[in-house]
Structure formats: C-alpha cells, structure tokens
Amino acid sequence: MSSPVPQPPLTIGIDFGGTSVKTGVVCGAAVLGEIERIPTRDHPEPERLIAAIGDTVSRMRVEHPGIAAIGIGVPGAVDFDRGVTYNLTNVPGWSNVPLRDRLSDLTGLPAVLENDANCAAYAEFRCGAAQGFRNVVVVTLGTGVGGGLILNGDLYRGSQYAAGEIGQVSIDYRGVDGPYGNFGALERYVGNQQITEIAHRRFHEAGRPVTEEQCSPEVLAEAAREGDEIAHQVWHVVGEYLGTALASVVYLLNPDAIVIGGGVAHAGDVLFEPLRERIRSMLSTEFFEALKIVHARFGNTAGIIGSGALAAELVE
Amino acid sequence: MSSPVPQPPLTIGIDFGGTSVKTGVVCGAAVLGEIERIPTRDHPEPERLIAAIGDTVSRMRVEHPGIAAIGIGVPGAVDFDRGVTYNLTNVPGWSNVPLRDRLSDLTGLPAVLENDANCAAYAEFRCGAAQGFRNVVVVTLGTGVGGGLILNGDLYRGSQYAAGEIGQVSIDYRGVDGPYGNFGALERYVGNQQITEIAHRRFHEAGRPVTEEQCSPEVLAEAAREGDEIAHQVWHVVGEYLGTALASVVYLLNPDAIVIGGGVAHAGDVLFEPLRERIRSMLSTEFFEALKIVHARFGNTAGIIGSGALAAELVE
C-alpha cells in the first residue's frame, strides 16, 4: 500500500493590479473555481478596498473551509518584513499601508505581502517552468520588463526588497534614458511600445507603409512565423537586446534557468531562437549548455498562483 | 567582570597565484608573522606543489600549534562542494585536481577550496570594508575585472560556482568582444591596459605625446590629483563605464554596499568621484542614498585573509 500523496495547503492568492484586484483559491499550480475581480478604482481608499477584499475572502472560505493563509502581490515596492506597501504603480494613495497585517486582522489568517514580479517568479519556481531548479532568473516582457530572482532555492529580495529589476539593466552606456535617468535601460529597448517602434521604422525604411497595429508584437510574431523577413529582423534585434542583458545576468548569477514570460514572450520561437543564439554567442559552450532558457508556464494567473504559493509557505 | 572576548580560530590562508603560492597564519583580519612564498613554476606537477604547501603548513603549525583549518583560494573555477579545481588561469596541469582533500589528507586538518575572487570578497565581508553588511558586491580592478557576491550574508556561488563575473557584464550591446565573444564586456573597457589605451589616445588627440608608462593607471591618478585635465577626463570615462555596469548590478541585486579594490582602485577619489556621480545619475535618490560605495580594506593579503576566514567557518 502506498501512503497518501500529501496535498499542498489551500490558500488564497491575490493579484492586486492597477485595473482590478483578482482573488482566487490556490492549491499548488491550480486555481480552484472562479477568480473574483474587484475593480481597483471602485475603492479609491485603501481601507474600503481592504474591506472589499475581506468580503471576497469570507465568501471563498464558506466554499473552501480549509483555506489556511493569504498571499497578496502588489504592483510596486513593499517592505516584505513589515508587510507594508511603499507605493504602488498607477494606484495612488497606497504609500505606507500595512496591508499584510490589515488583511490578517480582518480574516484571522496568516498573510504575506510581496511585489507582483516576485510572486510571478515564485509561481514558476514552486510549480511552473522552473520547478526543481535552485537558481532561476524570471523575466516578464510586456509594456515594461519585470523580473524576479530565485537564488539558493528562495526568492532573493535584496536590501530594500528591490532586487530583480532586470528591465533597468543597461545594455548601452551611451544609450537612451530609462525612467530613472539610467542610460541604456533594457526596458527602453524591448518594451511593447519599443518593439512596435522598431518594426514601424524597419517597414518604413523598406518602403512598406504599415499601421501601428500591424507592428504590435502579436501581429509581428504572426508575420515572422509566416516568413516575413522584416518581421524576422525585428525579432532578431529584440533577441540581441534582450540576450545581451540576460548574458550579463548569467555572468553575474550563474543560474540554472532563465524563464521568460509576459505578453511579448507569446511570440515564441521567433523570439526565443535569436535570443538563444545571442546568449550562446556570449557564453562559453560549457555554460551555455548547462543553462535552460524556457517559456513561463503561467500567464495571467502567475500573480495569484505565486502569492498563493508564498502563503502556503506560512503554513507548510 | 566582563567575559573574555572570544578569539577567532587560528587558520592557514593560502593564496594560490600564477607567480607564487602565498601562505599565512590568519587570525580574523590579521596575518600573524611572515607570509611564506613558493614560486608556482618551481613545482610544475600538482602533487609536488601540494607536497611543498604541506611542508609550509607543517612548519607553521610548529610555531602556531592552535591552527585548526586550512583555506585555499585559486585563480580559476572550482567545484566548491567537491573541493576540486576545474582549471587555473595561467597555471597548466591543474584541471580536476582534488586539492581540498589532498591538503586535508596531508595535514589532518579540515580544508576548504574556493575561487580567489570569492576569497577576496569574503575577506571584505567578514573583516574588511563590508563587515556588517548583508548584501555586498565586491569588485577587483586590475589587468582584468573580478568580482564576488555576498548575498543574504553568505558567499553566493551560483549553479556551477561561477557567479560574480562582473568583468563580463556588458555595457554595450554593440561593443567590443570580450574573452568569450561577449559584446561590451566591462573588463574590455576598464582593465589596466584599456585605461592606458584611453589615456594614450586622449593625450595624443590633445597634441601631448606621452609614453605608455605615463599612461599607467598609477601615473594617471597622480596627474589627475595634480590637476591635469586630460587625466581627469580619462578617469571620468572609466567612471562612466564602471558606473554603468555597477548601476545594472544594483538594479539586479539591490545590495547594501559595493566594495572596490585592486590596483586600479588605488587611484582613489579621482576614480571614485566620477564613479559615484555616474551611479547616482542612474539610480533613484532613495536607492543611491542607501548604497555604500567604498574602497576595499585589503590589498595583496585579501586572498590569504579570505581563505583563512573561510577555513575558520569550518571550525567555528
């Protein structure tokens, strides 16, 4: 007879975004039942939004009485040890809110507060594309470029909980300004909008007028898959930019794996092939062969699953 | 009455270099007595060099019977967990040597084997300029650019023990090739020889013919301190290169402190001022103010003290 397989604890994962606060019941890599959404702007005051989250949690506990802890990921810097938000991107009024303890007081459950990029990285590490690896770099490609680091088998947060800002790594000391005046910041080269601009320019130079929509990463990926040479060139350039930054990160951190997610990563092979080639060209054969470069497992649910997984850590 | 101050254990620290193997008795930040040197090339076979090191250790134990462990730092990659050298820079014949266990068998003492840049970083962390900090980046500027990382209060080694290669971080995706074909590798911009080349070119362009000796980092630093405008410009450029890479590292790792050592760092303020200014310009005020940028405490003894400190960890 085999012993029963241990079940991961049942937790609540909350992905606090600028548009909506999404809450789900998490069990390992699965979200059980429906994800509930609260429009963020419906509750401009933190206390009212916290109360609304508390109501959602109460309803979910009726259906799942075994829920043991709550995790919440927010779009901005947090003080992890104190469980306090510093400030949130695109959500005014949230500086210095002791969100972790407020949620814990309201529900009587242990809670954990983390930055959303770290939650997404933790999701990939605990039950996604980086499961079983010890040192992992997770990159999220979208409007901006986010990141999270797993080092020695745990989230690495840094001295002010601000580590993992891969989007701010410079790829050109003479380059364009990033949001903090940092020259050559990666996200100013491979963000959604920047990819569209590169494509627009390249098509224009080739005498092929295109609309902005035809230059979106999604359309561009489709065009490249269908064999469009200019679309391929655009992804090649994006792969060079991104690969340069990631090779630097590999030299610094010597990870087992790089996990790449976010909307832009849906381009798939048309991005991953030139990206791998660039990284290969910048590393010794030995280190390139030891390195996994993989697509993220989770998409929109990464924040919920990751915050739920962090919550599970509290009670395991 | 106060209790006696605990003394750090007495260990042997060995700095295995391409020219000589230097051995000293280490107690905290101090090397007790003379440092013994064995010319590396006198013993081209590993076994003979190991025997010579064993003799040195025996002599030192006669004088210091309390010696409890041995640490050895080597110029190249190691398998830390197995205590085996992968291969050593400029020292042929040392691939796959189980140096840690050979030394331990020979002396009956516990031993530890580490890469020399990691030893230097550990020296600064345990008893040098980074003592008391939790997350530290240590950079050594010389012929090449080396580095070591202390993360969460311990040496961070990475998946193949190869982390901390700050000299290979790219500062220009279109830049010159590094040793592994990596474009824009920092050490191809701020190594000893590169600084000399920048200076030579700048003086030449200004119509001031100079010898190569007059362009050495040492002479250049003196010239800048005496007010030479071109020498200042050279250090400004070097500060920009180095600052760009270090700002990237800060975004990634959010350390408490950056420690800068090695021969080029002896330039002092003429380098540190433009370097700090560059890093300041690339970070938010909050993060720049939380970051210490300091000169290394140890020079040539860093390898001995760091390997001795790692040995002390074995018996503390």
XYZ file of C-alpha atoms in Angstrom:
632
model
C 0.000 0.000 0.000
C 1.266 3.482 -0.805
C 0.940 6.346 1.632
C -1.459 9.118 0.652
C 0.075 11.849 -1.523
C 0.439 14.973 0.627
C -1.810 17.776 -0.610
C -0.489 21.341 -0.803
C -2.280 23.652 1.635
C -5.306 25.542 0.398
C -4.580 29.264 0.262
C -5.904 32.470 -1.193
C -3.786 34.243 -3.812
C -4.471 37.896 -4.586
C -3.097 39.737 -7.594
C -3.501 43.445 -6.911
C -3.352 45.261 -10.247
C -3.941 48.806 -11.412
C -7.194 47.758 -13.092
C -8.540 45.051 -10.820
C -7.793 43.064 -7.725
C -8.051 39.385 -8.690
C -8.588 36.792 -5.975
C -8.512 33.020 -6.305
C -8.321 29.873 -4.198
C -4.949 28.249 -4.840
C -3.888 24.627 -4.448
C -0.384 24.045 -5.835
C -0.417 25.005 -9.515
C -4.223 25.128 -9.686
C -6.742 27.906 -9.129
C -9.922 26.258 -7.777
C -13.191 27.695 -9.029
C -13.729 31.216 -10.257
C -11.316 34.144 -9.966
C -13.138 37.085 -8.380
C -12.376 40.599 -9.617
C -12.779 43.879 -7.759
C -12.267 46.971 -9.961
C -9.417 48.816 -8.245
C -10.876 52.268 -8.941
C -14.225 51.406 -7.325
C -12.500 51.748 -3.937
C -10.126 54.692 -4.045
C -9.441 54.488 -0.304
C -7.195 51.652 0.912
C -9.488 50.819 3.859
C -12.502 50.365 1.601
C -10.614 48.193 -0.862
C -9.212 46.123 2.006
C -12.765 45.642 3.321
C -13.941 44.512 -0.127
C -11.052 42.023 -0.322
C -12.037 40.808 3.166
C -15.609 40.174 1.913
C -14.286 38.177 -1.031
C -12.080 36.114 1.266
C -15.042 35.406 3.576
C -17.172 34.144 0.677
C -14.349 31.913 -0.543
C -13.865 30.443 2.936
C -17.507 29.410 3.044
C -16.942 27.321 -0.058
C -13.412 26.167 0.947
C -13.295 25.953 4.764
C -9.722 24.591 4.645
C -8.159 27.850 3.460
C -5.137 28.364 5.706
C -3.379 31.562 4.619
C -3.491 34.579 2.305
C -0.877 35.904 -0.103
C -1.105 39.225 -1.898
C 1.084 40.576 -4.684
C 1.088 44.300 -5.413
C 2.359 46.372 -8.368
C 5.175 48.171 -6.578
C 7.786 48.089 -3.869
C 6.970 46.595 -0.496
C 8.663 46.242 2.861
C 8.462 42.475 2.963
C 9.455 42.009 6.593
C 6.986 44.583 7.906
C 4.280 43.712 5.356
C 3.839 47.333 4.297
C 3.420 48.820 0.808
C 5.895 51.578 -0.110
C 3.857 52.813 -3.038
C 2.017 51.252 -5.936
C 2.444 51.982 -9.626
C -0.725 53.577 -11.074
C -2.648 53.252 -7.782
C -2.499 56.489 -5.772
C -2.995 56.597 -2.012
C -1.233 53.353 -1.170
C 2.053 54.526 0.315
C 2.860 53.056 3.698
C -0.228 50.859 4.078
C 0.283 47.884 6.463
C -1.655 45.697 4.042
C -0.403 42.350 5.350
C -1.494 42.924 8.947
C -4.769 44.585 7.962
C -5.733 41.526 5.902
C -4.594 39.228 8.665
C -6.582 41.132 11.310
C -9.663 41.162 9.118
C -9.619 37.450 8.361
C -7.770 35.850 11.260
C -5.484 34.124 8.745
C -1.708 34.452 8.403
C -0.839 36.654 5.427
C 2.144 37.587 3.277
C 2.715 40.678 1.123
C 5.056 40.648 -1.862
C 5.833 42.552 -5.041
C 3.936 41.133 -8.050
C 7.019 40.366 -10.146
C 8.410 38.347 -7.248
C 5.086 36.489 -6.967
C 5.229 35.567 -10.655
C 8.827 34.367 -10.248
C 7.875 32.324 -7.200
C 4.986 30.699 -9.092
C 7.383 29.494 -11.809
C 9.845 28.253 -9.196
C 7.377 26.391 -6.985
C 5.098 24.856 -9.564
C 5.931 26.183 -13.018
C 8.681 26.140 -15.638
C 11.481 26.444 -13.061
C 10.313 23.787 -10.636
C 13.234 21.839 -9.225
C 15.854 24.453 -10.116
C 17.879 26.184 -7.443
C 18.923 29.450 -9.113
C 16.450 30.997 -11.516
C 16.015 34.310 -13.312
C 12.413 35.069 -14.264
C 11.769 37.834 -16.798
C 8.363 39.240 -17.714
C 8.142 41.034 -21.052
C 5.264 43.439 -21.537
C 4.790 47.212 -21.508
C 7.843 47.201 -19.245
C 10.306 44.471 -18.372
C 9.986 42.980 -14.906
C 11.977 40.358 -13.130
C 12.377 38.190 -10.095
C 15.279 36.121 -8.792
C 15.329 32.767 -7.072
C 18.753 32.239 -5.525
C 19.772 29.240 -3.443
C 16.204 27.978 -3.593
C 14.453 31.061 -2.275
C 13.213 34.435 -3.505
C 16.092 36.896 -3.378
C 14.752 40.288 -2.307
C 17.806 42.500 -1.721
C 18.479 45.038 0.992
C 15.446 47.246 0.313
C 13.378 44.410 -1.225
C 14.023 45.946 -4.646
C 16.144 43.278 -6.347
C 15.379 41.745 -9.734
C 14.892 44.925 -11.780
C 16.123 43.337 -14.981
C 14.306 45.982 -17.020
C 16.706 48.597 -15.644
C 19.898 46.732 -16.548
C 21.854 48.821 -19.059
C 22.760 47.396 -22.433
C 24.433 50.588 -23.669
C 26.430 53.049 -21.584
C 25.677 55.720 -24.184
C 22.062 54.620 -24.549
C 18.664 56.245 -24.147
C 17.452 57.286 -20.705
C 15.401 54.903 -18.613
C 12.795 56.035 -16.084
C 15.477 56.898 -13.502
C 17.865 58.526 -15.953
C 19.663 55.213 -16.265
C 21.322 55.027 -19.627
C 20.514 52.110 -21.865
C 17.860 50.506 -19.625
C 16.738 47.249 -21.263
C 13.031 48.059 -21.000
C 13.571 51.115 -23.195
C 14.639 48.703 -25.973
C 12.338 45.707 -25.685
C 9.105 47.028 -24.146
C 5.902 46.544 -26.146
C 5.975 50.080 -27.485
C 9.669 49.934 -28.371
C 9.192 46.753 -30.381
C 6.377 48.456 -32.283
C 8.622 51.442 -32.974
C 11.494 49.288 -34.250
C 9.091 47.474 -36.575
C 7.455 50.679 -37.798
C 10.850 52.125 -38.664
C 12.087 48.973 -40.398
C 8.950 48.572 -42.536
C 9.082 52.261 -43.413
C 12.750 52.020 -44.418
C 11.893 49.036 -46.618
C 9.216 51.112 -48.378
C 6.351 49.146 -46.831
C 3.963 51.525 -45.066
C 2.248 49.881 -42.113
C -0.146 50.919 -39.380
C 0.841 50.830 -35.728
C -1.461 47.829 -35.225
C 0.474 45.895 -37.842
C 3.574 46.483 -35.739
C 2.242 45.136 -32.464
C 4.319 42.268 -31.032
C 1.392 39.915 -31.622
C 0.960 40.743 -35.315
C 4.733 40.861 -35.806
C 5.141 37.378 -34.366
C 2.482 36.032 -36.710
C 4.156 37.765 -39.672
C 7.545 36.293 -38.732
C 6.031 32.824 -38.460
C 4.612 33.293 -41.945
C 8.105 34.092 -43.215
C 8.116 37.893 -43.355
C 11.786 38.862 -43.500
C 11.417 42.273 -41.870
C 9.365 40.870 -39.016
C 12.154 38.321 -38.508
C 14.736 41.093 -38.441
C 12.776 42.924 -35.758
C 12.708 39.844 -33.520
C 16.391 39.315 -34.232
C 17.155 42.810 -32.941
C 14.922 42.292 -29.906
C 16.714 38.995 -29.250
C 20.072 40.776 -29.369
C 18.995 43.446 -26.894
C 17.398 41.003 -24.502
C 20.147 38.409 -24.930
C 22.847 40.949 -24.084
C 21.177 41.813 -20.782
C 20.483 38.172 -19.947
C 24.054 37.089 -20.729
C 25.219 39.764 -18.272
C 22.814 38.379 -15.682
C 24.156 34.863 -16.315
C 27.757 36.015 -15.796
C 26.710 37.627 -12.554
C 24.413 34.966 -11.114
C 25.254 31.706 -12.920
C 21.647 30.447 -12.771
C 20.321 27.027 -13.799
C 17.468 28.525 -15.763
C 16.030 31.660 -17.301
C 12.235 31.717 -17.505
C 10.658 34.225 -19.881
C 7.012 35.186 -19.683
C 4.647 38.088 -20.345
C 2.732 39.058 -23.465
C 5.777 39.623 -25.671
C 7.062 36.102 -24.878
C 3.981 34.693 -26.652
C 5.943 35.385 -29.833
C 7.542 32.005 -29.068
C 10.321 30.655 -31.287
C 10.568 33.750 -33.471
C 11.857 35.485 -30.321
C 13.425 32.528 -28.499
C 15.611 31.415 -31.423
C 17.532 34.673 -31.932
C 17.554 35.157 -28.151
C 19.166 31.763 -27.503
C 21.606 32.367 -30.344
C 22.678 35.688 -28.844
C 23.150 34.233 -25.388
C 25.026 31.255 -26.851
C 27.382 33.625 -28.669
C 28.161 35.465 -25.421
C 28.837 32.485 -23.125
C 31.367 29.682 -23.137
C 29.930 26.465 -24.619
C 30.076 24.762 -21.230
C 27.959 27.395 -19.504
C 25.506 27.796 -22.340
C 24.861 24.065 -22.394
C 24.213 23.996 -18.654
C 21.655 26.811 -18.948
C 17.944 26.263 -19.573
C 16.089 29.071 -21.369
C 12.385 28.303 -21.163
C 8.960 29.838 -21.600
C 6.985 30.632 -18.450
C 4.221 28.202 -17.561
C 1.813 30.746 -16.143
C 0.260 33.745 -17.853
C -2.363 35.919 -16.225
C -2.663 33.605 -13.238
C 1.039 33.847 -12.263
C 0.348 36.520 -9.632
C -2.467 34.568 -7.982
C -0.592 31.257 -8.002
C 2.638 32.838 -6.794
C 1.053 34.785 -3.943
C -0.908 31.652 -3.030
C 2.356 29.644 -3.016
C 4.016 32.226 -0.761
C 1.029 31.966 1.568
C 1.400 28.168 1.596
C 4.967 28.657 2.884
C 3.485 30.229 6.020
C 1.576 27.091 6.992
C 3.538 24.193 5.479
C 33.603 41.475 35.415
C 33.370 41.084 31.692
C 33.613 37.723 29.996
C 36.698 37.140 27.861
C 36.423 38.346 24.273
C 36.113 35.264 22.024
C 39.114 34.897 19.734
C 38.643 33.938 16.079
C 40.087 30.490 15.322
C 43.660 30.309 14.069
C 43.727 29.127 10.456
C 46.006 28.955 7.467
C 45.101 31.022 4.423
C 46.665 30.184 1.068
C 46.581 32.457 -1.965
C 47.487 30.326 -4.980
C 48.612 32.683 -7.733
C 50.164 32.262 -11.162
C 53.515 33.555 -9.834
C 53.617 32.296 -6.279
C 51.646 30.408 -3.685
C 51.466 32.629 -0.611
C 50.691 31.077 2.754
C 49.994 32.857 6.050
C 48.626 32.206 9.512
C 45.321 34.062 9.819
C 43.510 35.299 12.905
C 40.488 37.452 11.985
C 41.762 40.389 9.928
C 45.396 39.774 10.839
C 48.132 37.711 9.237
C 50.437 36.534 12.066
C 54.137 36.509 11.284
C 55.652 36.146 7.845
C 53.875 35.194 4.632
C 55.703 32.285 3.000
C 56.015 32.182 -0.769
C 56.515 29.172 -3.019
C 57.243 30.071 -6.671
C 54.437 28.350 -8.599
C 56.671 27.378 -11.515
C 59.201 25.608 -9.271
C 56.703 22.746 -8.962
C 55.047 22.161 -12.320
C 53.325 18.994 -11.114
C 50.345 19.409 -8.796
C 51.500 16.648 -6.433
C 54.884 18.285 -5.889
C 53.364 21.701 -5.279
C 50.857 20.180 -2.872
C 53.734 18.491 -1.008
C 55.580 21.820 -0.788
C 52.451 23.504 0.594
C 52.175 20.647 3.099
C 55.740 21.329 4.275
C 54.936 25.023 4.740
C 51.837 24.165 6.723
C 53.832 21.772 8.957
C 56.400 24.474 9.750
C 53.660 26.977 10.583
C 51.928 24.510 12.896
C 55.145 24.106 14.901
C 55.073 27.821 15.607
C 51.238 28.021 15.978
C 50.009 24.698 17.385
C 46.440 26.019 17.564
C 45.919 26.101 13.789
C 42.545 24.444 13.206
C 41.817 24.545 9.461
C 43.166 25.443 6.016
C 41.642 27.600 3.303
C 42.985 27.896 -0.214
C 41.989 30.311 -2.958
C 42.905 29.536 -6.562
C 42.927 31.640 -9.766
C 40.136 29.866 -11.586
C 36.892 27.960 -11.372
C 36.418 25.328 -8.688
C 33.810 22.770 -7.754
C 33.254 24.091 -4.267
C 31.217 21.186 -2.951
C 33.673 18.522 -4.131
C 36.752 20.651 -3.426
C 38.151 20.125 -6.916
C 39.821 22.623 -9.283
C 38.281 22.855 -12.759
C 41.263 24.640 -14.265
C 43.512 27.509 -13.268
C 44.275 30.638 -15.261
C 47.959 30.714 -16.281
C 48.801 27.525 -14.370
C 48.713 24.490 -16.667
C 48.117 20.956 -15.420
C 45.615 21.773 -12.690
C 42.338 20.619 -14.174
C 40.360 18.265 -11.995
C 42.723 18.194 -9.013
C 41.002 17.280 -5.695
C 43.080 19.943 -3.956
C 40.907 20.270 -0.869
C 41.030 16.606 0.105
C 44.716 16.239 -0.807
C 45.592 19.082 1.566
C 43.303 17.697 4.210
C 44.804 14.183 3.917
C 48.322 15.578 4.062
C 47.750 17.705 7.167
C 44.878 16.047 9.008
C 43.120 19.439 9.092
C 39.721 20.338 7.618
C 40.171 22.340 4.424
C 38.156 24.490 2.033
C 38.826 25.344 -1.627
C 37.472 28.493 -3.233
C 37.990 30.772 -6.214
C 40.363 33.654 -5.368
C 37.908 36.456 -6.233
C 35.392 34.871 -3.851
C 38.090 34.696 -1.156
C 38.818 38.419 -1.566
C 35.086 39.205 -1.374
C 34.726 37.076 1.734
C 37.663 38.849 3.400
C 35.949 42.214 2.910
C 32.662 40.816 4.192
C 33.994 39.058 7.281
C 36.570 41.563 8.480
C 37.017 44.317 5.914
C 35.170 47.223 4.322
C 31.869 45.322 4.089
C 31.768 43.937 7.611
C 28.238 44.017 9.000
C 26.538 44.280 5.616
C 24.221 41.580 4.334
C 24.333 42.017 0.564
C 27.633 43.108 -0.917
C 29.177 43.348 -4.362
C 32.984 43.228 -4.347
C 34.846 44.317 -7.477
C 38.568 43.947 -8.084
C 40.064 46.213 -10.741
C 43.375 45.175 -12.253
C 44.527 43.575 -15.501
C 41.026 42.133 -15.606
C 37.931 42.887 -13.573
C 36.968 40.275 -10.983
C 34.091 40.080 -8.610
C 32.442 38.271 -5.766
C 28.944 38.444 -4.306
C 27.776 38.201 -0.731
C 24.009 37.669 -0.719
C 21.894 37.151 2.367
C 25.024 37.091 4.489
C 26.901 34.370 2.628
C 29.061 33.921 -0.460
C 26.797 33.413 -3.452
C 28.413 30.877 -5.779
C 25.796 30.080 -8.438
C 24.873 26.785 -10.027
C 28.349 25.948 -11.392
C 30.185 28.030 -8.751
C 30.833 30.647 -11.429
C 28.808 33.626 -10.197
C 30.191 37.120 -9.706
C 31.839 37.620 -13.094
C 31.294 41.369 -13.079
C 34.092 41.831 -15.611
C 31.951 40.015 -18.195
C 28.849 42.189 -17.724
C 28.120 44.012 -20.988
C 27.949 47.795 -21.077
C 27.330 47.976 -24.824
C 25.349 45.526 -26.932
C 27.304 46.700 -29.978
C 30.576 46.748 -28.079
C 33.968 45.117 -28.452
C 34.338 41.382 -27.911
C 35.218 40.013 -24.506
C 37.164 36.795 -23.929
C 34.097 34.642 -24.635
C 32.843 36.686 -27.564
C 30.590 38.587 -25.198
C 29.958 42.004 -26.616
C 30.798 45.005 -24.495
C 32.359 43.095 -21.553
C 33.249 45.629 -18.836
C 36.811 44.375 -18.439
C 37.499 45.254 -22.065
C 36.817 48.897 -21.108
C 38.334 49.377 -17.652
C 41.180 46.857 -17.411
C 44.660 48.235 -16.732
C 45.664 48.073 -20.387
C 42.416 49.630 -21.596
C 42.814 52.612 -19.253
C 46.328 53.112 -20.601
C 44.996 52.995 -24.175
C 42.247 55.528 -23.465
C 44.806 57.881 -21.914
C 47.302 57.419 -24.726
C 44.643 58.288 -27.286
C 43.350 61.312 -25.373
C 46.814 62.783 -24.823
C 47.663 62.164 -28.459
C 44.461 63.887 -29.620
C 45.324 66.843 -27.408
C 48.731 67.123 -29.076
C 50.606 65.944 -25.986
C 52.811 62.976 -26.877
C 53.277 60.620 -23.945
C 54.956 57.275 -23.317
C 52.966 54.224 -22.319
C 54.418 54.487 -18.792
C 52.969 57.977 -18.462
C 49.566 56.450 -19.183
C 49.632 53.758 -16.495
C 46.709 53.985 -14.038
C 49.186 54.877 -11.287
C 50.792 57.810 -13.115
C 47.404 58.922 -14.465
C 45.951 59.062 -10.972
C 48.848 61.191 -9.773
C 48.446 63.505 -12.786
C 44.708 63.877 -12.105
C 45.380 64.692 -8.446
C 47.800 67.393 -9.617
C 45.039 68.901 -11.758
C 45.803 67.534 -15.232
C 42.592 67.991 -17.210
C 43.126 65.120 -19.635
C 43.967 62.690 -16.852
C 40.720 63.759 -15.185
C 38.804 63.123 -18.389
C 40.236 59.614 -18.590
C 39.081 58.797 -15.058
C 35.715 60.340 -15.866
C 35.302 57.960 -18.817
C 36.445 54.998 -16.700
C 33.934 56.032 -14.022
C 31.166 56.079 -16.634
C 31.999 52.597 -17.912
C 32.351 51.100 -14.461
C 29.373 53.022 -13.055
C 27.091 51.792 -15.828
C 27.899 48.152 -15.040
C 27.616 48.693 -11.295
C 24.258 50.502 -11.583
C 22.991 47.468 -13.517
C 24.249 45.217 -10.734
C 22.499 47.407 -8.154
C 19.182 47.187 -10.041
C 19.559 43.449 -10.132
C 20.810 42.730 -6.613
C 19.879 45.799 -4.517
C 22.996 45.459 -2.305
C 23.883 47.463 0.815
C 27.397 48.094 -0.378
C 29.792 47.979 -3.295
C 33.433 47.411 -2.331
C 36.063 48.286 -4.924
C 39.632 47.043 -4.675
C 42.577 46.041 -6.845
C 45.455 48.107 -8.213
C 43.316 50.472 -10.310
C 41.221 51.371 -7.245
C 44.341 52.924 -5.687
C 43.522 55.900 -7.892
C 41.159 56.833 -5.066
C 38.931 59.905 -5.366
C 39.896 60.698 -8.951
C 38.129 57.442 -9.839
C 35.580 57.241 -7.023
C 34.135 60.733 -7.602
C 33.085 60.288 -11.252
C 32.093 56.693 -10.450
C 29.757 57.757 -7.619
C 28.368 60.523 -9.811
C 27.578 58.097 -12.613
C 25.891 55.629 -10.287
C 23.962 58.475 -8.627
C 22.707 59.640 -12.034
C 21.415 56.144 -12.829
C 19.566 55.362 -9.573
C 16.662 56.966 -7.767
C 17.812 59.261 -4.943
C 16.398 56.905 -2.348
C 18.383 53.920 -3.557
C 21.557 55.844 -4.152
C 21.482 57.215 -0.619
C 21.004 53.745 0.854
C 24.043 52.421 -1.058
C 27.620 52.484 0.274
C 30.393 52.663 -2.312
C 33.672 52.067 -0.501
C 37.302 51.200 -1.060
C 38.416 47.683 -0.170
C 40.299 47.295 3.102
C 42.648 44.559 1.962
C 45.142 44.678 -0.863
C 47.586 41.841 -1.549
C 46.585 39.992 1.613
C 42.874 39.718 0.656
C 43.290 36.187 -0.709
C 45.117 34.916 2.392
C 42.714 36.567 4.845
C 39.633 35.492 2.892
C 40.687 31.862 2.516
C 41.671 31.861 6.198
C 38.222 33.266 7.084
C 36.508 30.560 5.016
C 38.608 27.967 6.867
C 37.522 29.496 10.193
C 33.908 28.826 9.148
C 34.710 25.104 9.182
C 35.617 25.058 12.870
C 33.656 27.940 14.438
